[in-house]
mmCIF file of C-alpha atoms in Angstrom:
data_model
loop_
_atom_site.group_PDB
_atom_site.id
_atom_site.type_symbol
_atom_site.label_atom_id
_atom_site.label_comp_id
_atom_site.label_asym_id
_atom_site.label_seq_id
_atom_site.Cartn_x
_atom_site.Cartn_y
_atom_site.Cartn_z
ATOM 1 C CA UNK A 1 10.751 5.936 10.918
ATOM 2 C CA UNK A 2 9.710 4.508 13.912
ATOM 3 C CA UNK A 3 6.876 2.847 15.735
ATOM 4 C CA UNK A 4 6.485 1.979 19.351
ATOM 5 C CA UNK A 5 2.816 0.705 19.155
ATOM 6 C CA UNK A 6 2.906 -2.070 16.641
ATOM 7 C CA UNK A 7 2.859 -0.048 13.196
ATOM 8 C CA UNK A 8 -0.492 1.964 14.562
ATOM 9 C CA UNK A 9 1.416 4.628 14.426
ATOM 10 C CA UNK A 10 5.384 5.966 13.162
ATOM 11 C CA UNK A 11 7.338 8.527 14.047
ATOM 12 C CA UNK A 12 8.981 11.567 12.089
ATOM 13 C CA UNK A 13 11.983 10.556 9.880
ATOM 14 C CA UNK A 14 14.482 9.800 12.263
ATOM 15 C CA UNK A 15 18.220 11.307 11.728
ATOM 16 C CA UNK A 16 20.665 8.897 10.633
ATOM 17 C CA UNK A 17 24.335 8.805 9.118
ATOM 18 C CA UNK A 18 25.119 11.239 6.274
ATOM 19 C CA UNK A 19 26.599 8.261 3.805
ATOM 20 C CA UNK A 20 23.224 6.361 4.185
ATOM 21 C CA UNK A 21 22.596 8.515 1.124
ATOM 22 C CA UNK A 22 25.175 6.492 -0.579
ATOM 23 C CA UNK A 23 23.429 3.260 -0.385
ATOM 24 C CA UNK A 24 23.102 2.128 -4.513
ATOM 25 C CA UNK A 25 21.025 -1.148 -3.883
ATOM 26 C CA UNK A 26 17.862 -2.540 -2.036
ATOM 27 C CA UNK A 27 18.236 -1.896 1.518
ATOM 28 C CA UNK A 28 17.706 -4.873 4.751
ATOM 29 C CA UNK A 29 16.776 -4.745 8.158
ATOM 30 C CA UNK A 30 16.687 -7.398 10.538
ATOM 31 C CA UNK A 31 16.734 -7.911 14.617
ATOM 32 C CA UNK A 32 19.748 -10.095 15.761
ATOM 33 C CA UNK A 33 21.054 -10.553 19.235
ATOM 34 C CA UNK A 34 24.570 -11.152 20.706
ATOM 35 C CA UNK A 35 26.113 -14.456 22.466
ATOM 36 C CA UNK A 36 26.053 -11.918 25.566
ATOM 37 C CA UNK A 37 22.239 -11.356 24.924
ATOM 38 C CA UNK A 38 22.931 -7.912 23.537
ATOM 39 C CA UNK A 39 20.153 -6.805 21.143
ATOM 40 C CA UNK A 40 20.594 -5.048 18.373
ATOM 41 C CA UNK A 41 19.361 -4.278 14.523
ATOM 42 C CA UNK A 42 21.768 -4.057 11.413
ATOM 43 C CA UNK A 43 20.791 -2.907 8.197
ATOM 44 C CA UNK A 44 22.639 -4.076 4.790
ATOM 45 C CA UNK A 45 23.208 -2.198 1.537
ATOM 46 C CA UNK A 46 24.248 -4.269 -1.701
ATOM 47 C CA UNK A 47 26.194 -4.246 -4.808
ATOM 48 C CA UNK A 48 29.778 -3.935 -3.754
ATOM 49 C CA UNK A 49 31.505 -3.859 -1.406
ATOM 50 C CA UNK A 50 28.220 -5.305 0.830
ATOM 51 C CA UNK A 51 27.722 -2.897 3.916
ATOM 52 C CA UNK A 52 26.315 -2.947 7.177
ATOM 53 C CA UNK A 53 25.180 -0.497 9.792
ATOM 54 C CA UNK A 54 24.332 -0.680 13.396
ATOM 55 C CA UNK A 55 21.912 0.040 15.704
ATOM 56 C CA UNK A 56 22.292 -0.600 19.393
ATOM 57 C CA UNK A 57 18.988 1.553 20.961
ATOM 58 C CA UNK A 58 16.562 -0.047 18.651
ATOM 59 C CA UNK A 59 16.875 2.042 15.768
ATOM 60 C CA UNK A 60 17.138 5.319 17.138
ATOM 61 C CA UNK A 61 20.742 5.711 16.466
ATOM 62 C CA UNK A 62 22.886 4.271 13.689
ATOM 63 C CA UNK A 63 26.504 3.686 12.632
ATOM 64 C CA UNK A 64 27.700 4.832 9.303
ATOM 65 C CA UNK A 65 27.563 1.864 6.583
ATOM 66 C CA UNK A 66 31.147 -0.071 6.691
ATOM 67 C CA UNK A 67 31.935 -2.798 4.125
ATOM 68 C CA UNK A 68 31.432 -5.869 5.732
ATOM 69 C CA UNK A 69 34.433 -7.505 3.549
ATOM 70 C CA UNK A 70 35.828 -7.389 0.289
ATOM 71 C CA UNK A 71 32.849 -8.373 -1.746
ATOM 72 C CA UNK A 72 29.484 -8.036 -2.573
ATOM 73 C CA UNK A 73 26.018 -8.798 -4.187
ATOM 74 C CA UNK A 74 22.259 -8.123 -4.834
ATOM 75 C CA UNK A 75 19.502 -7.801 -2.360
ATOM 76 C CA UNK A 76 21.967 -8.282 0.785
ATOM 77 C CA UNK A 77 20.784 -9.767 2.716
ATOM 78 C CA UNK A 78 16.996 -11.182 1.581
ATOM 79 C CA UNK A 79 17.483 -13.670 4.238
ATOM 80 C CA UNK A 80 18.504 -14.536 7.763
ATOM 81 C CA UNK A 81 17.994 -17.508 10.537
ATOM 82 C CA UNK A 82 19.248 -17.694 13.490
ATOM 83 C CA UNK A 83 20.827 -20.822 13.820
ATOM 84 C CA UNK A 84 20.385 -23.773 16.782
ATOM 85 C CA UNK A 85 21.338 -23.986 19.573
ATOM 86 C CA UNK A 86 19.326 -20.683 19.955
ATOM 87 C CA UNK A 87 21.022 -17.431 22.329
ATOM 88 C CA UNK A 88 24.887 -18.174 21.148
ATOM 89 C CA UNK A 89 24.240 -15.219 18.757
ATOM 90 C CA UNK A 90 25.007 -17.587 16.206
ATOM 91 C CA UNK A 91 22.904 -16.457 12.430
ATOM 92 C CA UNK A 92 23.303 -17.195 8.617
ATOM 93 C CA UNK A 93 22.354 -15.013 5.963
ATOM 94 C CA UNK A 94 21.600 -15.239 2.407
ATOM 95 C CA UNK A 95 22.023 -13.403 -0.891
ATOM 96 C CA UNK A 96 22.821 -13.938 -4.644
ATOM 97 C CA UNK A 97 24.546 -12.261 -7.182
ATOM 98 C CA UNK A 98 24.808 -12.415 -10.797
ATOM 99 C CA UNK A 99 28.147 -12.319 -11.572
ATOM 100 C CA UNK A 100 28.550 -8.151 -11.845
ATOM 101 C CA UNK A 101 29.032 -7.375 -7.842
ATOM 102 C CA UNK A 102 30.132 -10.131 -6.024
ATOM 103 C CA UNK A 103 33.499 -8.854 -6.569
ATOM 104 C CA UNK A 104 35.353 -5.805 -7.356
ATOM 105 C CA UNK A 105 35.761 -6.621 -10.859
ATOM 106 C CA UNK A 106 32.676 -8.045 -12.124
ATOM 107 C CA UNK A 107 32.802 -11.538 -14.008
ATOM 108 C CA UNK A 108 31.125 -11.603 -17.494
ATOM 109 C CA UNK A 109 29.347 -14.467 -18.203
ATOM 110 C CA UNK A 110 27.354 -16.075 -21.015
ATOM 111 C CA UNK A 111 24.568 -16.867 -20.440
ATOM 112 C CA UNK A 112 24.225 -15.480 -17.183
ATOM 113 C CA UNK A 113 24.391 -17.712 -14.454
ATOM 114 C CA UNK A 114 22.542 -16.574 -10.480
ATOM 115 C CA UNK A 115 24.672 -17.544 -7.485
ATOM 116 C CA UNK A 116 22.999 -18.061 -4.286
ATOM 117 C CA UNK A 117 25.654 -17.589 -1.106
ATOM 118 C CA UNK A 118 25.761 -17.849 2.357
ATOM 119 C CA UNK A 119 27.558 -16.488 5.048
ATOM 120 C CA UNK A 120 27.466 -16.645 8.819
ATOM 121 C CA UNK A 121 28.055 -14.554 12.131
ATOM 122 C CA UNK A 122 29.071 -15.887 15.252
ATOM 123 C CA UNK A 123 29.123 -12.580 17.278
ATOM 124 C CA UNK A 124 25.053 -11.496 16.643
ATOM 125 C CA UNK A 125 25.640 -10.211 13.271
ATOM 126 C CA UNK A 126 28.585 -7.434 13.797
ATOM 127 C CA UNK A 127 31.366 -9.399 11.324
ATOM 128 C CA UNK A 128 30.458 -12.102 8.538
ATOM 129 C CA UNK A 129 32.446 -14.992 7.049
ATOM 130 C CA UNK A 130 33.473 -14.841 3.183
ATOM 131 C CA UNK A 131 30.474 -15.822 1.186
ATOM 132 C CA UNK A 132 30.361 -19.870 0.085
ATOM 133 C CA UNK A 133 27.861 -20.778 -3.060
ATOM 134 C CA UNK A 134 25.369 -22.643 -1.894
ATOM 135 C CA UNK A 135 24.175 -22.904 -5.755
ATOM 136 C CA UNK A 136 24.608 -21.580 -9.411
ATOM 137 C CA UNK A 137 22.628 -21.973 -12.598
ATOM 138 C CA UNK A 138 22.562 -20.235 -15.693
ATOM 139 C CA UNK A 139 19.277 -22.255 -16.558
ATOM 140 C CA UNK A 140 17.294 -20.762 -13.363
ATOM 141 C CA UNK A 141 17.591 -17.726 -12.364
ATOM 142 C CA UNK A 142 17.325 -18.432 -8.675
ATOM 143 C CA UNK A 143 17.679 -15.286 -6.313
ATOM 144 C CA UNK A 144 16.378 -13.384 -3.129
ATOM 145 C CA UNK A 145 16.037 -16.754 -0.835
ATOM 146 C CA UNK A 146 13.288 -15.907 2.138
ATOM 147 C CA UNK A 147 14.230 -18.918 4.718
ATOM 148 C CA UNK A 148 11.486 -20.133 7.421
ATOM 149 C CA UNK A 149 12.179 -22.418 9.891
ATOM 150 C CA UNK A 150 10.059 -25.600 10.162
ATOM 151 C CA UNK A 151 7.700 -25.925 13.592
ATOM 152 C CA UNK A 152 10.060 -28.672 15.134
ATOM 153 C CA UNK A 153 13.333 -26.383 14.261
ATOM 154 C CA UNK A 154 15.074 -29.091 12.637
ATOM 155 C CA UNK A 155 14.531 -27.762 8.763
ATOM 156 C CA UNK A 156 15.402 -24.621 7.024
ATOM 157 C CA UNK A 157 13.420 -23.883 4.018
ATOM 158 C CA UNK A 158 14.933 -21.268 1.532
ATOM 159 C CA UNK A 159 12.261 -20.149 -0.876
ATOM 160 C CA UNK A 160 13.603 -18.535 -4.055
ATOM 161 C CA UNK A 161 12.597 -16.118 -6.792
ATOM 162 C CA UNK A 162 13.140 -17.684 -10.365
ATOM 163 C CA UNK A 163 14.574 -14.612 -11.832
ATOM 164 C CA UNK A 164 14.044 -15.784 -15.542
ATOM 165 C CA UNK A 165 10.140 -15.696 -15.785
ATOM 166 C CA UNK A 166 10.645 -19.180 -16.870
ATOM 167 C CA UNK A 167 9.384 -21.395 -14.168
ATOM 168 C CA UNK A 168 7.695 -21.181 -10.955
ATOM 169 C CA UNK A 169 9.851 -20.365 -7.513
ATOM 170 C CA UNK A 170 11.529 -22.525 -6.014
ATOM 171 C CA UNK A 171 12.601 -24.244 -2.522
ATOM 172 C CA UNK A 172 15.444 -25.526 -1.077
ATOM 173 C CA UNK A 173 15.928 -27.676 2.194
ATOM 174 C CA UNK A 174 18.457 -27.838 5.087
ATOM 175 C CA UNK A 175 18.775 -30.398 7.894
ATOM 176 C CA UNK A 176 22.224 -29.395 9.180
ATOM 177 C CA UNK A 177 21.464 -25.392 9.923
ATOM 178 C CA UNK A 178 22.572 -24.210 6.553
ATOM 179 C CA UNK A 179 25.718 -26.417 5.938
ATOM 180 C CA UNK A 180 23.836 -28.465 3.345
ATOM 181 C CA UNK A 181 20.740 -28.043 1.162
ATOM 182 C CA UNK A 182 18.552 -30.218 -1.174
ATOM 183 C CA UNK A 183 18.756 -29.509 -5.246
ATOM 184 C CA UNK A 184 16.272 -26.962 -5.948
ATOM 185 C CA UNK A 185 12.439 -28.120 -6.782
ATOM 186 C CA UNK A 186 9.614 -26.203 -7.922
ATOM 187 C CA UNK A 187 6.942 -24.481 -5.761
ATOM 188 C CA UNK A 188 3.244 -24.358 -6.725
ATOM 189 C CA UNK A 189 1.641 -21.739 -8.448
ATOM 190 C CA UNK A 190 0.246 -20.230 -5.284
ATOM 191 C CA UNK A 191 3.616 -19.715 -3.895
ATOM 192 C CA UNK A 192 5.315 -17.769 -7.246
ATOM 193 C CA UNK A 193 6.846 -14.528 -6.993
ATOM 194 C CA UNK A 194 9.624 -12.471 -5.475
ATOM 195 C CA UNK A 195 10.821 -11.458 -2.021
ATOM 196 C CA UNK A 196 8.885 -14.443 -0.075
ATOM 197 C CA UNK A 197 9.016 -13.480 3.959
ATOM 198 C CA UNK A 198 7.001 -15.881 6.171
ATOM 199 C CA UNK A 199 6.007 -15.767 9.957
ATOM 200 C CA UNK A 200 3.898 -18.239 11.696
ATOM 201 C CA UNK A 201 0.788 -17.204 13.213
ATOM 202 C CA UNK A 202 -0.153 -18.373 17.066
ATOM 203 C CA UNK A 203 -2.021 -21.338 15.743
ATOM 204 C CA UNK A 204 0.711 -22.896 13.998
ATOM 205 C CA UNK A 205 -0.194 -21.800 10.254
ATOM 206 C CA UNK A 206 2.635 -19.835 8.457
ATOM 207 C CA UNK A 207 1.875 -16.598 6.377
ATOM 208 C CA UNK A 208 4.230 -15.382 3.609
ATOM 209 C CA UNK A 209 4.260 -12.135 1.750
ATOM 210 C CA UNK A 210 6.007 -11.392 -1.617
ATOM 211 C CA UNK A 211 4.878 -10.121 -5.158
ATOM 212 C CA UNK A 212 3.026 -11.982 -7.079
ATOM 213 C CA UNK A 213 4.418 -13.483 -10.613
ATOM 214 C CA UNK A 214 2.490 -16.495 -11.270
ATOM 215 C CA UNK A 215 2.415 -16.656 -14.771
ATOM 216 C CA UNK A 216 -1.557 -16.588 -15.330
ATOM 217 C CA UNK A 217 -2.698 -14.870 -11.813
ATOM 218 C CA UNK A 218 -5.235 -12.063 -12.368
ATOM 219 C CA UNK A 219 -2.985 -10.777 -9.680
ATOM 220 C CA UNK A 220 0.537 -10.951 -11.317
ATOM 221 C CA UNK A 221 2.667 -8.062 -10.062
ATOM 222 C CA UNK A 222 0.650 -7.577 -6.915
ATOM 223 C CA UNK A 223 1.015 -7.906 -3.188
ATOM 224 C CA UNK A 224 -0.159 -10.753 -1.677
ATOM 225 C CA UNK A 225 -0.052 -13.051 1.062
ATOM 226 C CA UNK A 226 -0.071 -17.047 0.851
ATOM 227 C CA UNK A 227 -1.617 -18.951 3.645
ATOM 228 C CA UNK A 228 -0.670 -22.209 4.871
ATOM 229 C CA UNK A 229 1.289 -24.696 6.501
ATOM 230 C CA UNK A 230 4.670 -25.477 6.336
ATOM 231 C CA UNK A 231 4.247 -29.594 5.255
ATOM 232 C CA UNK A 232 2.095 -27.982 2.291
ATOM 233 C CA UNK A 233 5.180 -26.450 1.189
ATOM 234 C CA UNK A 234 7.486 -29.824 1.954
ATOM 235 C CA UNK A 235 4.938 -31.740 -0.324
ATOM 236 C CA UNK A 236 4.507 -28.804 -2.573
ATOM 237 C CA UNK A 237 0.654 -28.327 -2.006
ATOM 238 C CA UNK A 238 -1.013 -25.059 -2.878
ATOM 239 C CA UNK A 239 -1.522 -24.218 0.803
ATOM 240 C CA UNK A 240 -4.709 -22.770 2.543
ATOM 241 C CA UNK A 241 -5.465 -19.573 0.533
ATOM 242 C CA UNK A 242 -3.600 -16.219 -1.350
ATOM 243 C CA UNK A 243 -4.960 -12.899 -0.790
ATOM 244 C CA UNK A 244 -4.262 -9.922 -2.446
ATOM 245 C CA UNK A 245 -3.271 -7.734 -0.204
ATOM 246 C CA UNK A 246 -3.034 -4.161 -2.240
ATOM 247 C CA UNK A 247 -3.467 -3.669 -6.090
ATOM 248 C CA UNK A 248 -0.389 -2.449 -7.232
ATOM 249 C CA UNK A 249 -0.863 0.079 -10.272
ATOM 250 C CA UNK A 250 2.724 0.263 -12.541
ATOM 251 C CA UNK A 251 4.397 -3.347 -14.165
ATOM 252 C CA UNK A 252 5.730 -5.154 -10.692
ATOM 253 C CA UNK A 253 7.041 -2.412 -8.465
ATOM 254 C CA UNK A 254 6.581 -3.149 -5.354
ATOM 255 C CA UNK A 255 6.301 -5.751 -2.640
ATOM 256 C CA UNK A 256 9.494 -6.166 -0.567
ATOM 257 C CA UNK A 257 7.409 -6.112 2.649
ATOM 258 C CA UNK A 258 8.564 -6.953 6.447
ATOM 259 C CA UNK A 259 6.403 -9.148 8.205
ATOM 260 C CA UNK A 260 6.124 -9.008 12.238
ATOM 261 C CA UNK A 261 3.800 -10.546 14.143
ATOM 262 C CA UNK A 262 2.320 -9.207 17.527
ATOM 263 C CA UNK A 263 1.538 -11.450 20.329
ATOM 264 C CA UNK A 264 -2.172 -11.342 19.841
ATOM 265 C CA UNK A 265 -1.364 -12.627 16.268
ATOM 266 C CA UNK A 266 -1.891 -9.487 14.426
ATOM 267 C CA UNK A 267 0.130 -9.959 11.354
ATOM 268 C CA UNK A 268 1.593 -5.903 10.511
ATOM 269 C CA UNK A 269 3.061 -6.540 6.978
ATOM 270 C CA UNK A 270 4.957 -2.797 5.438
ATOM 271 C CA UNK A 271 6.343 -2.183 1.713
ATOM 272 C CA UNK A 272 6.484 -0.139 -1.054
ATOM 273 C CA UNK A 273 4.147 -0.085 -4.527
ATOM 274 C CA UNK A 274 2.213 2.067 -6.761
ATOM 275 C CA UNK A 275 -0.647 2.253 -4.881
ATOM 276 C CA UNK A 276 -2.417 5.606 -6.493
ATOM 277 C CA UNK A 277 -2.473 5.103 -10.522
ATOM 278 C CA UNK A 278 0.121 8.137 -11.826
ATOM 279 C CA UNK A 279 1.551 9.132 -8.526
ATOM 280 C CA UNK A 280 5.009 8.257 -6.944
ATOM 281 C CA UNK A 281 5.516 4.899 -4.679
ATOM 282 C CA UNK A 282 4.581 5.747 -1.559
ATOM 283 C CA UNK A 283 5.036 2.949 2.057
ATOM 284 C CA UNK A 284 1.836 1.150 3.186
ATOM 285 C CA UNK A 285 1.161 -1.363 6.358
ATOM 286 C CA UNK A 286 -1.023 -3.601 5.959
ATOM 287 C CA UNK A 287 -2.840 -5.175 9.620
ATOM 288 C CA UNK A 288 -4.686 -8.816 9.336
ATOM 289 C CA UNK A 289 -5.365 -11.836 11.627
ATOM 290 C CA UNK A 290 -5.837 -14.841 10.051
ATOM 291 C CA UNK A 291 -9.231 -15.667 11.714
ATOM 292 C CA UNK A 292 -9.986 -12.178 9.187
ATOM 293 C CA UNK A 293 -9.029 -14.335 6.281
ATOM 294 C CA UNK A 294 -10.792 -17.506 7.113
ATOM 295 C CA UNK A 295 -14.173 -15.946 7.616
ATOM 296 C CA UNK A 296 -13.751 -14.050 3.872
ATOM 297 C CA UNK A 297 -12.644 -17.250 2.114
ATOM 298 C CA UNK A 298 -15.592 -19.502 3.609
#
């Protein structure tokens, strides 16, 4: 669907190719544009071979899925920065696999060790480099990085789902536009669960969305949203606030949301979850400004 008034309102399913049908894994959008300024949207489809399809008119009319390579992996891609100097149509992306789709055959391991890769466009997202391991653990289950930019644009922050249910998530840095990272460290509490996605609101303050899976949260397996800046996550502070955005009503379905912001700093956050106890997942959006939040939380 569609919507040309800021998520007020959507369209009608819109048509698209017939082997969309085929796609086995969680699916990705995301807005790049060209070194020639060309805009355009691709959406990815996991497990292997990774593929990508094409929009040109804004989503109203798609390419069939294409492998973009020979190999593959889960949740492609959770994550993708366009990288400086801005307008050369130059992005990374980010995914991770566990050993059973990065490649045609999968690799059996034990214990199971999570791979977190990278890969990068230089032509506004139409063809991507191999994948290079960025890092791999069988002790952490690290997965489905969520990168935000810091306000200066010198640091990339990758924050990561700890698969295991062992620890809290964690975050990784970059000062050199993805070619390097920091080891892994723990984030607080208030920042633990899956599928972070952050935007910055106009005042500077950064709101991230994800499932909640802090290990004693009344709100564990929720949606929620984490307010704060982003030095509270560089010194691992608990932030500003965490709202729970919509009670989700079977185990930890749901919660892969898109965040956009408008430019009067509505936040218009969309996903999935079992929102009505005993029926089917059905798609919500969610509408906030964060002046909303800090007059309830006074």
């Amino acid at each position: 669907k569609r919507s040309g008034d800021g998520g007020l309102t959507w369209s009608g399913r819109l048509p698209v190719p017939e082997n969309w049908a085929t796609s086995l894994e969680t699916p990705t959008i995301h807005r790049v544009v060209g070194p020639d300024g060309k805009r355009r949207l691709i959406v990815w489809s996991g497990l292997y071979p990774a593929r990508l399809s094409v929009s040109e008119d804004d989503g109203a009319n798609w390419t069939p899925l294409e492998p973009a390579g020979d190999w593959g992996g889960i949740v492609v891609m959770s994550a993708l920065a366009e990288l400086r100097p801005f307008g050369r149509g130059r992005y990374l992306a980010m995914f991770h696999d566990d050993g059973r789709f990065f490649a045609k055959e999968p690799r059996r391991e034990d214990p199971v060790a999570f791979t977190l890769y990278k890969t990068l466009s230089e032509d506004g997202g139409l063809t991507w480099s191999f994948p290079e391991p960025v890092h791999r653990s069988g002790e952490v289950h690290l997965c489905e990085p969520g990168i935000v930019r810091s306000p200066d644009g010198g640091t990339l922050a990758a924050l990561l789902r700890e698969n295991s249910r062992t620890r809290n998530s964690h975050v990784i840095f970059s000062k050199d536009e993805g070619r390097t990272w920091t080891a892994p460290r723990e984030l607080p509490g208030a920042l633990t669960g899956d599928r972070h996605t952050g935007q910055y609101a106009p005042d500077g303050r950064l709101l991230v969305s994800f499932r909640d899976m802090a290990h004693e949260s009344p709100t564990r397996g929720d949606w929620v949203a984490w307010v704060g800046t982003f030095d509270d996550i560089v010194k691992g502070r608990e932030g500003q606030c965490r709202v729970r955005l919509m009670d989700n009503t079977k185990d930890a379905d749901c919660a892969y949301p898109g965040v956009e912001v408008l430019p009067d700093g509505t936040f218009v956050l969309t996903t999935y979850g079992h929102w009505t106890e005993g029926e089917e997942p059905y798609i919500v959006s969610v509408r906030l400004r964060l002046d909303e939040l800090d007059r309830l939380s006074r």
